[in-house]
Amino acid sequence: MASVFPLADLKASVKSDPRPGSRSDSWVDTIIKGDCVSALEALPSHSVDIIFADPPYNLQLGGTLHRPDQSLVDAVDDEWDQFASFEAYDAFTRAWLLACRRVLKPTGSIWVIGSYHNIFRVGATLQDLNFWILNDIIWRKTNPMPNFKGRRFQNAHETMIWASPSAKAKGYTFNYDALKAANDDVQMRSDWLFPICNGSERLKGEDGKKAHPTQKPEALLARVIMASTKPGDIVLDPFFGSGTTGAVAKRLGRHFVGIEREQDYIDAASARIAAVEPLGKAELTVMTGKKAEVRVAFNVLVESGLIKPGQVLTDARRRYSAIVRADGTVASGGEAGSIHRLGAKVQGLDACNGWTFWHFEDGQSLRPIDDLRSVIRSDLAKAE
Amino acid sequence: MASVFPLADLKASVKSDPRPGSRSDSWVDTIIKGDCVSALEALPSHSVDIIFADPPYNLQLGGTLHRPDQSLVDAVDDEWDQFASFEAYDAFTRAWLLACRRVLKPTGSIWVIGSYHNIFRVGATLQDLNFWILNDIIWRKTNPMPNFKGRRFQNAHETMIWASPSAKAKGYTFNYDALKAANDDVQMRSDWLFPICNGSERLKGEDGKKAHPTQKPEALLARVIMASTKPGDIVLDPFFGSGTTGAVAKRLGRHFVGIEREQDYIDAASARIAAVEPLGKAELTVMTGKKAEVRVAFNVLVESGLIKPGQVLTDARRRYSAIVRADGTVASGGEAGSIHRLGAKVQGLDACNGWTFWHFEDGQSLRPIDDLRSVIRSDLAKAE
DNA sequence: CGTCAGTCTGAATCAAGCA
DNA sequence: TTGCTTGATTCAGACTGAC
């Protein structure tokens, strides 16, 4: 897993089995080293299910920026983020988006993340190329960097665009019911709240400094992948960087393909992905349709890591137990469903408040999962 | 207030006093009836302080942007139609944005609101025209319309772009301190939470149906106007519609100019604005920080005797010390200079705010010399 | 072992005024 | 236009080390 694939070898491999849709599988679950567009052009047509792209933002920073305490802000000044003009950035964007569409299945979809520096150009280019925008999604950051000079609003979000390859492409995956069940039985909205990536999740080099300047949080990728793929799907990331997409895809039982130019990033991502333990099949079953009659309400706990997929919940007296799945449903015996339904089911009742019925192990004691919801609510309140 | 101004009369009026920056005032606090670009071209250059624009996103596009996926139009016509439509929309956007910039003061700023159907094109056009994006702001709706088909995320937000007329235009108004104070003493973020406009605020016709399809909530406009204008400023809305911008501007003690083509909307907006009662001066006072306060130099403290020549200043932890000299400079070791330069020097930094760095003995405690500046300012205020 | 205070840092288009 | 001086300015969360 996560082997590195030199571009020349990839071309030879794909040439030997070039049928669209077929694949020799040699490039699946690998990181292809090379230029984004060249690597994309070496892949078979219509061969991946979704694309998650975190392209350079084309930040145009002036001088240096200091905090009020005079410490220096470590800005993104990498060579890969430098473009001569908007025209150059647009040409770059067109090229990789066109290459992406050829590789994407007609039933697939693409996600692109950006900030106000680049996202408007990306969105307009997507439309110009006849991609069909399905949603724009706002990642609200719980802990964004402040505006130090007090001359603007605190830049507290980033924008993702979710699009299908054409207006007529209808087969894209959207796990509506699972998302709704996981969101307290109301539709998942277009604004998502997550912390930025730091702490132990943040990859660091031997010098203790961040391995990549723009590492995205796994929770963000988890929601993207759970929303728009099925288990076993192939997720392509043409700007692989620190490999968050690959790590989350592997954990969630999806395949990945990464494209990356810089060897340092490839090394960090390879090691990271190798350490990932995939979830089991039971945890990954995505609820589909209404026949399951299952309505869950706590995937935020799962996404935030307060509850982990595979974790066992019980009632207060440990008479009943259930296993948490990655999509925010729970399973027990042959039954699966929302915390509320399964709680009722195991007790033989018509209704049940899953939040107070199900408990989790906290050291030696059992605590209701509602306690964890309080933690999330507290975070949400702070973010408002 | 809120009289209607036929475009022909406006042209005659402005022609009689065409000096840029000057104004006969005849067009202030009126609704100009006519085409957006023509009306803008009839206004004096550099005459308004901010622009709030809620442009149509389906202009000349027929059903293209809103069309559900199941279109009966065949493929070739469909693609051609889309391409032509985006081009037409871009041309329209360029035209009204260019006309807006001529009318906008160099110290002004512009807000544009839109959804994913059009905001990416608007943002890219703003950048192409060398507007300088200051922030993108997300209006999160507390009560958005559900997604009925369950094929996408609930579209629960709209996007606003806030921009200055050029990268070098620095004088735009931003009431940072007032916003921060109003936000529990933390910086105002780029994501704002407001309900959509309904209930009694929603304008309705005699038939009881909504007078305008996209009436914006007054709270949204209030934050925009309070953030980026001063009392007495002129707020221009080139797509006036139901007149929310005018109503809020009047209530908040600002002037407005509206441009609108449809007589029905003009009638509704005129009546609405006429009923608005402006707030009093006391309610409108904007909290300002030190930037807007009277400048008090360090030597004023020495001259006034609050700080005495020979007195020793230290930093908050008494790691560094300096002696005050009669000319208002301070000295430490062999170095001397302003409170700022010496503060930077002793710390080995490029810059330092001497007002908050240097402290003086006050009984048993250390207090920043900035406290003494407040004393001076207080005395000055009493003398006014 | 826990607590508390201090430190560090994150995709940043981040000053204004005058000579 | 450019360069220099003055002086205005930070939130949340993880980590570190003292006690």
XYZ file of C-alpha atoms in Angstrom, chain B:
384
model
C -36.954 60.922 0.818
C -37.076 58.062 -1.614
C -38.418 60.112 -4.468
C -38.189 58.537 -7.900
C -35.795 60.087 -10.356
C -36.382 59.574 -14.084
C -33.084 58.923 -15.809
C -33.465 61.802 -18.270
C -33.931 64.297 -15.443
C -30.939 62.871 -13.637
C -28.707 63.374 -16.657
C -29.782 67.006 -16.985
C -29.226 67.584 -13.298
C -25.761 66.078 -13.157
C -24.716 67.766 -16.393
C -25.353 71.129 -14.803
C -22.797 70.270 -12.122
C -20.500 67.651 -13.577
C -17.364 68.171 -11.501
C -16.089 64.841 -10.242
C -16.669 64.614 -6.559
C -19.069 67.484 -6.500
C -22.746 66.798 -6.501
C -25.896 68.759 -6.772
C -27.349 66.239 -4.319
C -30.440 65.921 -6.456
C -29.842 62.195 -6.927
C -29.057 61.405 -3.324
C -31.765 59.532 -1.408
C -33.653 58.779 -4.602
C -34.453 55.749 -6.684
C -33.315 56.189 -10.280
C -35.586 54.436 -12.707
C -33.728 52.891 -15.571
C -31.169 50.432 -16.804
C -28.371 49.758 -14.336
C -25.425 50.686 -16.565
C -27.082 53.744 -18.152
C -28.039 55.099 -14.757
C -24.566 54.519 -13.342
C -23.042 56.356 -16.287
C -25.238 59.350 -15.519
C -23.886 59.689 -11.977
C -20.778 61.766 -11.134
C -17.419 60.021 -10.829
C -16.145 59.059 -7.387
C -19.311 60.106 -5.667
C -20.483 57.179 -3.527
C -18.857 55.557 -0.499
C -19.957 51.974 -0.873
C -21.916 49.870 -3.310
C -24.067 46.913 -2.371
C -25.094 44.842 -5.381
C -27.445 41.869 -5.548
C -27.279 41.199 -9.287
C -29.599 38.812 -11.099
C -28.007 35.471 -11.729
C -30.337 34.311 -14.422
C -30.303 37.394 -16.609
C -30.522 36.419 -20.286
C -29.899 32.844 -19.316
C -33.459 31.620 -19.610
C -33.765 28.470 -17.583
C -30.193 27.450 -18.105
C -28.771 28.121 -14.678
C -31.800 26.869 -12.822
C -32.778 24.014 -15.020
C -33.185 20.660 -13.346
C -31.014 17.911 -14.722
C -33.757 16.255 -16.726
C -33.702 18.600 -19.684
C -35.484 17.792 -22.938
C -33.069 19.954 -24.909
C -30.717 17.877 -27.033
C -27.037 17.758 -26.287
C -25.575 20.044 -28.937
C -28.034 22.859 -28.435
C -27.625 22.469 -24.714
C -23.888 22.946 -24.723
C -24.008 25.815 -27.156
C -26.691 27.475 -25.128
C -24.707 27.179 -21.925
C -21.553 28.574 -23.438
C -23.366 31.522 -24.965
C -25.170 32.190 -21.726
C -22.063 32.313 -19.580
C -20.427 34.692 -22.035
C -23.460 36.946 -22.009
C -23.552 36.907 -18.235
C -19.858 37.755 -18.036
C -20.271 40.678 -20.448
C -23.151 41.999 -18.383
C -21.113 41.614 -15.199
C -18.111 43.436 -16.650
C -20.311 46.301 -17.819
C -21.999 47.033 -14.516
C -18.858 46.481 -12.441
C -16.878 48.929 -14.594
C -19.681 51.475 -14.346
C -19.717 50.962 -10.577
C -16.015 51.556 -10.189
C -16.211 54.912 -11.929
C -18.897 56.044 -9.514
C -17.164 54.620 -6.431
C -14.751 56.791 -4.461
C -11.151 55.500 -4.372
C -11.650 55.186 -0.622
C -14.834 53.185 -1.108
C -15.602 49.494 -1.347
C -18.104 47.223 -3.050
C -20.140 44.265 -1.855
C -21.671 41.723 -4.251
C -23.902 38.871 -3.108
C -24.634 35.720 -5.051
C -24.963 31.956 -5.000
C -22.903 29.240 -6.652
C -24.773 29.866 -9.890
C -23.135 33.221 -10.438
C -20.734 34.178 -7.644
C -17.710 32.462 -9.171
C -18.144 34.401 -12.393
C -18.630 37.637 -10.459
C -15.530 36.998 -8.343
C -13.343 36.159 -11.323
C -14.592 39.260 -13.150
C -13.863 41.437 -10.132
C -10.293 40.134 -10.139
C -9.972 40.548 -13.910
C -10.977 44.193 -13.514
C -8.330 44.676 -10.815
C -10.716 45.053 -7.943
C -8.959 43.817 -4.804
C -10.875 41.240 -2.792
C -10.817 42.005 0.925
C -12.966 39.123 2.155
C -15.511 36.639 1.013
C -18.315 36.527 3.551
C -20.666 33.603 4.042
C -24.267 34.325 4.977
C -25.361 31.168 6.789
C -29.134 30.876 6.794
C -30.783 29.664 9.974
C -33.824 28.565 7.994
C -32.835 27.690 4.437
C -35.086 26.051 1.903
C -34.729 22.255 2.022
C -33.389 20.283 -0.911
C -36.490 18.496 -2.107
C -35.015 15.798 -4.273
C -32.409 14.554 -1.818
C -29.684 14.560 -4.425
C -27.519 17.330 -2.974
C -26.618 19.030 0.262
C -29.105 21.572 1.525
C -28.034 24.885 0.022
C -27.868 26.770 3.298
C -25.759 29.829 2.542
C -25.016 32.621 0.113
C -21.671 34.243 -0.582
C -20.766 37.928 -0.513
C -17.553 39.378 -1.902
C -16.163 42.562 -0.356
C -13.605 44.361 -2.490
C -11.809 47.675 -2.806
C -11.544 49.311 -6.235
C -7.857 48.469 -6.631
C -5.014 46.718 -4.847
C -3.506 50.026 -3.821
C -6.721 51.651 -2.608
C -6.176 51.706 1.128
C -8.652 54.142 2.605
C -11.740 51.953 2.783
C -13.836 52.191 5.931
C -13.815 49.205 8.281
C -15.201 49.727 11.754
C -13.077 47.041 13.284
C -13.421 48.030 16.920
C -17.173 48.429 16.800
C -17.563 45.034 15.173
C -15.269 43.401 17.677
C -17.049 44.951 20.638
C -20.380 43.835 19.242
C -19.071 40.321 18.892
C -18.199 39.531 22.514
C -14.821 41.203 22.115
C -13.482 38.858 19.516
C -12.911 39.685 15.854
C -15.890 39.411 13.550
C -15.502 36.303 11.434
C -16.201 35.791 7.745
C -19.238 33.578 8.401
C -22.416 35.344 9.518
C -25.589 33.692 10.778
C -28.952 35.305 9.938
C -32.482 34.107 9.195
C -33.859 34.573 5.714
C -36.314 37.427 5.237
C -39.862 36.434 6.050
C -42.656 37.292 8.416
C -43.610 40.936 8.795
C -40.333 42.135 7.314
C -41.175 40.498 4.000
C -42.863 42.966 1.629
C -46.118 41.660 0.212
C -48.340 42.941 -2.572
C -52.073 43.521 -2.335
C -52.580 39.908 -3.351
C -50.651 38.809 -0.298
C -47.843 37.357 -2.386
C -44.247 38.382 -1.891
C -43.442 41.619 -3.682
C -39.912 40.569 -4.631
C -38.510 37.046 -5.019
C -35.125 37.636 -3.403
C -35.667 40.226 -0.681
C -32.619 40.270 1.591
C -32.942 40.481 5.372
C -32.353 43.897 6.899
C -29.997 42.414 9.479
C -27.611 41.379 6.728
C -27.552 44.866 5.219
C -27.230 46.394 8.650
C -24.032 44.509 9.331
C -22.651 45.378 5.905
C -23.411 49.067 6.352
C -22.271 49.278 9.976
C -19.039 47.511 9.064
C -17.990 49.498 6.032
C -19.525 52.983 6.168
C -19.610 56.033 8.396
C -22.748 58.005 9.259
C -23.608 60.327 6.386
C -21.968 58.119 3.748
C -23.728 57.420 0.464
C -24.673 53.789 -0.226
C -25.441 52.868 -3.840
C -27.469 49.796 -4.802
C -27.568 49.251 -8.579
C -30.134 46.428 -8.305
C -32.443 48.049 -5.798
C -35.366 45.613 -5.939
C -37.456 45.859 -2.796
C -35.178 48.565 -1.385
C -33.678 46.786 1.622
C -30.425 48.684 1.118
C -32.229 52.028 1.120
C -34.382 51.213 4.116
C -31.428 50.116 6.232
C -29.228 52.993 5.060
C -31.887 55.518 6.065
C -32.457 53.869 9.414
C -28.718 53.905 10.107
C -28.234 57.553 9.193
C -26.636 56.946 5.790
C -27.741 58.242 2.406
C -28.737 55.901 -0.378
C -29.087 55.799 -4.149
C -31.083 53.036 -5.778
C -31.277 51.990 -9.409
C -34.209 49.872 -10.520
C -35.975 49.143 -13.809
C -39.325 47.806 -12.661
C -41.949 50.285 -11.571
C -43.614 47.777 -9.250
C -40.420 47.352 -7.257
C -39.851 51.104 -7.185
C -43.328 51.653 -5.794
C -42.869 49.031 -3.113
C -39.426 50.309 -2.147
C -40.517 53.960 -2.053
C -43.362 53.266 0.333
C -41.144 51.070 2.451
C -38.390 53.645 2.794
C -40.813 56.476 3.491
C -41.982 54.574 6.557
C -38.487 54.167 7.985
C -37.607 56.226 11.038
C -33.895 57.070 11.228
C -32.087 56.288 14.438
C -30.811 59.138 16.586
C -27.252 60.313 16.609
C -26.432 58.676 19.920
C -27.503 55.249 18.736
C -25.426 55.626 15.609
C -22.142 56.519 17.217
C -19.631 54.000 16.015
C -17.158 52.738 18.512
C -13.656 53.475 17.362
C -10.262 52.359 18.507
C -6.986 54.127 18.907
C -6.584 54.629 15.192
C -9.336 57.204 15.208
C -8.268 58.895 18.441
C -6.317 62.088 18.805
C -2.656 61.464 18.326
C -0.663 61.974 21.520
C 3.093 61.756 21.178
C 5.339 60.516 23.969
C 6.907 63.892 24.564
C 3.497 65.275 25.501
C 3.603 62.966 28.529
C 7.009 64.382 29.452
C 5.946 67.954 28.872
C 2.819 67.476 30.945
C 4.788 65.997 33.831
C 3.049 62.626 33.823
C 6.440 61.186 32.953
C 9.505 62.936 34.329
C 12.918 63.236 32.690
C 15.235 60.753 34.377
C 12.405 58.382 35.210
C 13.108 54.691 34.564
C 10.832 52.651 32.303
C 10.954 48.861 32.089
C 9.201 46.143 30.156
C 6.442 44.159 31.864
C 8.927 41.688 33.352
C 11.642 44.154 34.148
C 14.058 42.463 31.810
C 14.888 45.700 30.056
C 15.014 49.248 31.312
C 15.420 52.723 29.824
C 15.785 56.278 31.070
C 13.486 59.046 29.911
C 15.208 62.136 28.568
C 13.816 65.644 28.524
C 13.409 65.711 24.734
C 10.975 62.780 24.780
C 13.474 60.144 23.721
C 14.557 57.235 25.874
C 18.005 55.770 26.380
C 19.380 52.371 27.355
C 23.003 51.314 27.343
C 24.627 53.295 24.596
C 21.400 53.419 22.553
C 18.793 56.148 22.439
C 15.719 56.834 20.345
C 11.966 56.831 20.347
C 10.068 54.545 22.686
C 9.350 52.351 19.649
C 12.889 52.203 18.246
C 14.501 51.541 21.570
C 11.910 48.923 22.442
C 12.708 47.143 19.201
C 16.441 47.592 19.708
C 16.673 46.085 23.180
C 14.619 43.090 22.067
C 16.540 42.648 18.823
C 13.368 43.095 16.792
C 12.562 45.172 13.730
C 9.580 46.878 15.300
C 7.864 47.335 18.623
C 4.901 49.270 19.968
C 6.593 51.287 22.680
C 3.272 52.339 24.171
C 2.452 48.817 25.266
C 6.038 47.605 25.728
C 7.344 50.169 28.212
C 5.927 50.314 31.729
C 6.278 52.674 34.654
C 6.154 52.099 38.409
C 2.792 52.946 39.898
C 2.951 52.189 43.582
C 3.779 48.496 43.710
C 2.625 47.614 40.226
C 3.842 48.166 36.679
C 1.527 49.883 34.213
C 2.041 50.484 30.504
C 2.729 54.069 29.522
C -0.258 53.769 27.195
C -2.398 54.261 30.332
C -0.981 57.758 30.692
C -1.885 58.566 27.119
C -5.479 57.819 28.038
C -5.221 60.387 30.805
C -4.069 63.026 28.318
C -6.840 62.142 25.895
C -9.401 62.395 28.654
C -8.173 65.883 29.544
C -8.244 66.928 25.910
C -11.814 65.706 25.559
C -12.916 67.751 28.585
C -11.295 70.843 27.122
C -13.268 70.528 23.886
